[in-house]
Amino acid sequence: MKHFLLAIHLLVSAYAFGQVPKGAWKSQEPTGSTSTLIVADNYLSIASYSVGNKYFERAEGGPFTMNGNKMTYTPEFNSADTAKVGIPVEFTVTIKSGILTLRYEEAMVWMRVDDAASAPMAGAWHITERAAEGGELVKIHQEGTRKTLKLLSATRFQWFAIDPAVKGFYATGGGTYKVQDGKYTENIQFFSKDNNRVGSSLKFDHKLENGRWDHSGKSSDGKPVHEIWEKIQ
């Protein structure tokens, strides 16, 4: 839990110094596991995992608001402790030169991965359409509280399928990505449903226009994928 608190405190401090902490941050644990934080717009996500051991540990995330150097973060999902979902938590932190020092029960450090300053894909996205068996795009998640979101920094991504109303966590995955020559490529570093997918590289046709992301190719299990994602406003 300490590294999750550390990540969140980072955001507060960045705002306190007049910075917008959009982007990705990383913390290496003594056990060898990695914790990464992505901040996109007013939403954050955190994941802990081991690439070498192909092990997913936990993830959480949700929206946040800022007031000076105070941050109020409300988890919409927590894979390890659903009791924390929906309970706002307020944090205060300090940050200097891209290094975060959190003083909670002990001092911990996070390092900046990227700041997403000039990344067109950076932001919080939610899936709105998906191809049916016949290939036609069908609107999804139009009713109810279940949703699938994807957060991107300049170099990292994390997606998650959740239902905050019932404290439901269904799956998450993430890693690094790049966009080049009309192709969007993901390199998977963690996947909660199937650790054997770690190390896979997936390439998709990519089109971004007016906050609408047209995404098509094949999923990690080889099935055709055609999705529309839209920026969360």
Short mmCIF file of C-alpha atoms in Angstrom, two decimals:
data_model
loop_
_atom_site.label_atom_id
_atom_site.label_comp_id
_atom_site.label_asym_id
_atom_site.label_seq_id
_atom_site.Cartn_x
_atom_site.Cartn_y
_atom_site.Cartn_z
CA MET A 1 0.00 0.00 0.00
CA LYS A 2 2.89 2.37 0.72
CA HIS A 3 3.96 2.64 -2.91
CA PHE A 4 0.36 3.41 -3.94
CA LEU A 5 0.21 6.25 -1.41
CA LEU A 6 3.55 7.48 -2.66
CA ALA A 7 2.29 7.66 -6.22
CA ILE A 8 -0.74 9.64 -5.22
CA HIS A 9 1.28 12.05 -3.13
CA LEU A 10 3.39 12.78 -6.16
CA LEU A 11 0.42 14.32 -7.91
CA VAL A 12 -0.34 16.70 -5.09
CA SER A 13 3.20 17.98 -4.87
CA ALA A 14 3.42 18.60 -8.59
CA TYR A 15 0.36 20.81 -8.44
CA ALA A 16 1.76 22.60 -5.41
CA PHE A 17 4.73 23.72 -7.50
CA GLY A 18 2.55 24.85 -10.41
CA GLN A 19 3.17 21.71 -12.47
CA VAL A 20 0.57 19.45 -14.01
CA PRO A 21 1.76 15.93 -13.18
CA LYS A 22 0.47 14.28 -16.34
CA GLY A 23 2.63 11.39 -17.44
CA ALA A 24 4.14 8.24 -16.01
CA TRP A 25 6.11 7.53 -12.83
CA LYS A 26 7.96 4.46 -11.62
CA SER A 27 9.09 2.90 -8.34
CA GLN A 28 11.29 -0.17 -8.01
CA GLU A 29 10.62 -2.39 -4.99
CA PRO A 30 13.32 -4.35 -3.10
CA THR A 31 11.47 -7.54 -4.01
CA GLY A 32 12.11 -6.88 -7.69
CA SER A 33 8.56 -5.86 -8.52
CA THR A 34 7.81 -2.60 -10.29
CA SER A 35 5.08 -0.07 -9.51
CA THR A 36 3.98 2.34 -12.21
CA LEU A 37 1.64 5.30 -12.03
CA ILE A 38 -0.07 6.98 -14.97
CA VAL A 39 -1.70 10.37 -14.51
CA ALA A 40 -4.00 11.39 -17.35
CA ASP A 41 -6.28 14.41 -17.11
CA ASN A 42 -8.14 14.03 -13.77
CA TYR A 43 -7.71 10.24 -13.46
CA LEU A 44 -4.85 8.07 -12.23
CA SER A 45 -4.04 4.36 -12.32
CA ILE A 46 -1.40 2.36 -10.49
CA ALA A 47 -0.14 -1.18 -11.04
CA SER A 48 2.44 -3.37 -9.30
CA TYR A 49 3.95 -6.31 -11.19
CA SER A 50 7.13 -8.17 -12.15
CA VAL A 51 8.01 -8.39 -15.83
CA GLY A 52 10.79 -10.93 -15.28
CA ASN A 53 8.59 -13.26 -13.23
CA LYS A 54 5.47 -12.51 -15.31
CA TYR A 55 3.64 -11.74 -12.09
CA PHE A 56 0.75 -9.30 -11.60
CA GLU A 57 0.39 -8.12 -8.00
CA ARG A 58 -2.31 -5.47 -7.77
CA ALA A 59 -3.85 -2.36 -9.32
CA GLU A 60 -6.05 0.54 -8.33
CA GLY A 61 -7.23 3.84 -9.73
CA GLY A 62 -9.84 6.56 -9.85
CA PRO A 63 -10.47 10.28 -10.30
CA PHE A 64 -8.84 13.00 -8.25
CA THR A 65 -9.28 16.71 -7.56
CA MET A 66 -6.72 19.26 -6.43
CA ASN A 67 -6.89 22.11 -3.93
CA GLY A 68 -3.51 23.75 -3.50
CA ASN A 69 -1.13 21.04 -2.36
CA LYS A 70 -3.97 18.77 -1.26
CA MET A 71 -5.28 15.98 -3.42
CA THR A 72 -8.53 14.15 -2.92
CA TYR A 73 -8.40 10.76 -4.63
CA THR A 74 -11.45 8.49 -4.82
CA PRO A 75 -10.68 4.90 -5.90
CA GLU A 76 -13.08 3.42 -8.44
CA PHE A 77 -11.34 0.06 -8.29
CA ASN A 78 -8.83 -1.76 -6.11
CA SER A 79 -7.92 -5.31 -7.08
CA ALA A 80 -6.51 -6.10 -3.65
CA ASP A 81 -9.00 -4.40 -1.31
CA THR A 82 -12.51 -3.59 -2.57
CA ALA A 83 -13.42 -2.06 0.79
CA LYS A 84 -11.43 1.04 -0.22
CA VAL A 85 -13.46 1.67 -3.38
CA GLY A 86 -15.50 4.86 -3.20
CA ILE A 87 -13.83 6.18 -0.04
CA PRO A 88 -12.10 9.55 -0.67
CA VAL A 89 -8.59 9.97 0.69
CA GLU A 90 -6.71 13.26 1.04
CA PHE A 91 -2.92 13.44 0.66
CA THR A 92 -0.16 16.04 0.93
CA VAL A 93 3.35 15.60 -0.59
CA THR A 94 6.53 17.25 -1.88
CA ILE A 95 8.39 16.77 -5.17
CA LYS A 96 11.63 18.20 -6.53
CA SER A 97 13.52 17.77 -9.82
CA GLY A 98 11.41 14.87 -10.99
CA ILE A 99 11.98 12.91 -7.79
CA LEU A 100 9.20 12.40 -5.30
CA THR A 101 9.89 11.92 -1.62
CA LEU A 102 6.88 10.72 0.35
CA ARG A 103 6.96 10.98 4.10
CA TYR A 104 4.11 8.86 5.36
CA GLU A 105 5.23 6.06 7.63
CA GLU A 106 8.65 6.17 5.96
CA ALA A 107 10.29 7.94 3.04
CA MET A 108 9.83 6.45 -0.43
CA VAL A 109 10.90 7.64 -3.87
CA TRP A 110 9.31 7.67 -7.32
CA MET A 111 11.12 8.60 -10.53
CA ARG A 112 9.61 10.36 -13.54
CA VAL A 113 9.25 8.19 -16.66
CA ASP A 114 7.71 10.82 -18.95
CA ASP A 115 5.71 14.02 -18.70
CA ALA A 116 3.40 13.51 -21.71
CA ALA A 117 3.88 17.16 -22.67
CA SER A 118 3.75 16.59 -26.43
CA ALA A 119 2.14 13.16 -26.76
CA PRO A 120 -1.09 13.21 -28.84
CA MET A 121 -2.33 9.96 -27.27
CA ALA A 122 -1.75 10.99 -23.67
CA GLY A 123 -4.98 11.13 -21.69
CA ALA A 124 -7.84 9.14 -20.24
CA TRP A 125 -9.92 7.16 -22.75
CA HIS A 126 -13.09 5.07 -22.50
CA ILE A 127 -14.29 2.50 -25.00
CA THR A 128 -17.60 3.43 -26.65
CA GLU A 129 -17.95 1.06 -29.64
CA ARG A 130 -16.82 -2.46 -30.51
CA ALA A 131 -17.24 -4.63 -33.61
CA ALA A 132 -19.88 -7.35 -33.37
CA GLU A 133 -19.51 -10.78 -34.98
CA GLY A 134 -20.66 -9.40 -38.32
CA GLY A 135 -18.01 -6.68 -38.22
CA GLU A 136 -20.33 -3.74 -37.65
CA LEU A 137 -19.51 -1.33 -34.83
CA VAL A 138 -21.95 -1.49 -31.90
CA LYS A 139 -22.16 0.99 -29.04
CA ILE A 140 -21.25 -0.49 -25.63
CA HIS A 141 -21.33 0.62 -21.99
CA GLN A 142 -24.17 3.04 -22.75
CA GLU A 143 -26.16 2.02 -19.68
CA GLY A 144 -25.18 0.94 -16.19
CA THR A 145 -21.93 1.66 -14.40
CA ARG A 146 -19.58 -0.93 -15.90
CA LYS A 147 -16.85 0.64 -18.04
CA THR A 148 -13.49 0.00 -19.64
CA LEU A 149 -10.91 2.78 -19.48
CA LYS A 150 -7.39 3.16 -20.82
CA LEU A 151 -4.87 5.70 -19.54
CA LEU A 152 -1.88 6.71 -21.67
CA SER A 153 1.18 8.80 -20.95
CA ALA A 154 3.81 9.56 -23.60
CA THR A 155 5.19 6.00 -23.42
CA ARG A 156 3.02 3.88 -21.11
CA PHE A 157 -0.54 2.56 -21.06
CA GLN A 158 -2.86 0.79 -18.63
CA TRP A 159 -6.41 -0.37 -19.31
CA PHE A 160 -8.93 -1.72 -16.83
CA ALA A 161 -12.46 -3.12 -16.88
CA ILE A 162 -14.39 -2.14 -13.75
CA ASP A 163 -17.81 -1.43 -12.25
CA PRO A 164 -17.47 1.12 -9.42
CA ALA A 165 -21.11 0.74 -8.33
CA VAL A 166 -20.55 -2.86 -7.25
CA LYS A 167 -16.83 -2.43 -6.51
CA GLY A 168 -16.15 -4.73 -9.43
CA PHE A 169 -12.68 -5.29 -10.85
CA TYR A 170 -12.60 -7.60 -13.88
CA ALA A 171 -9.21 -7.22 -15.58
CA THR A 172 -6.29 -4.91 -16.27
CA GLY A 173 -3.20 -4.86 -18.41
CA GLY A 174 -0.48 -2.47 -19.40
CA GLY A 175 3.05 -1.75 -20.48
CA THR A 176 4.68 0.48 -23.07
CA TYR A 177 3.40 1.71 -26.41
CA LYS A 178 4.47 3.63 -29.50
CA VAL A 179 2.70 5.18 -32.50
CA GLN A 180 4.46 5.18 -35.86
CA ASP A 181 3.37 5.23 -39.51
CA GLY A 182 -0.32 4.77 -38.73
CA LYS A 183 0.34 1.83 -36.40
CA TYR A 184 -0.16 1.65 -32.64
CA THR A 185 2.00 -1.00 -30.94
CA GLU A 186 1.63 -2.24 -27.36
CA ASN A 187 4.29 -4.17 -25.46
CA ILE A 188 2.58 -6.02 -22.62
CA GLN A 189 4.34 -5.95 -19.24
CA PHE A 190 1.44 -7.14 -17.07
CA PHE A 191 -1.95 -8.75 -17.64
CA SER A 192 -4.10 -9.76 -14.68
CA LYS A 193 -5.99 -12.51 -16.53
CA ASP A 194 -3.07 -14.32 -18.15
CA ASN A 195 0.55 -13.81 -17.11
CA ASN A 196 1.67 -15.79 -20.17
CA ARG A 197 0.80 -12.77 -22.32
CA VAL A 198 3.62 -10.78 -20.70
CA GLY A 199 6.29 -10.04 -23.30
CA SER A 200 3.82 -10.04 -26.21
CA SER A 201 3.84 -7.22 -28.73
CA LEU A 202 0.58 -6.27 -30.46
CA LYS A 203 0.31 -3.98 -33.49
CA PHE A 204 -2.93 -2.25 -34.48
CA ASP A 205 -4.13 0.03 -37.25
CA HIS A 206 -4.47 3.45 -35.70
CA LYS A 207 -6.45 6.57 -36.50
CA LEU A 208 -6.93 9.53 -34.18
CA GLU A 209 -9.36 12.29 -35.12
CA ASN A 210 -11.18 14.86 -32.95
CA GLY A 211 -10.72 12.88 -29.74
CA ARG A 212 -11.96 9.67 -31.39
CA TRP A 213 -9.51 6.77 -31.56
CA ASP A 214 -10.20 4.08 -34.16
CA HIS A 215 -8.30 0.96 -33.14
CA SER A 216 -8.24 -2.32 -35.11
CA GLY A 217 -6.13 -5.46 -35.38
CA LYS A 218 -5.88 -8.66 -33.34
CA SER A 219 -6.07 -9.13 -29.57
CA SER A 220 -3.54 -11.00 -27.45
CA ASP A 221 -5.49 -14.23 -28.05
CA GLY A 222 -5.47 -13.73 -31.82
CA LYS A 223 -9.09 -12.64 -32.24
CA PRO A 224 -10.02 -9.72 -34.53
CA VAL A 225 -10.46 -6.40 -32.73
CA HIS A 226 -12.10 -3.20 -33.92
CA GLU A 227 -12.82 -0.62 -31.22
CA ILE A 228 -13.61 3.05 -30.87
CA TRP A 229 -12.22 4.88 -27.85
CA GLU A 230 -13.06 8.45 -26.92
CA LYS A 231 -11.33 10.95 -24.66
CA ILE A 232 -12.94 11.46 -21.26
CA GLN A 233 -13.93 15.10 -20.97
#
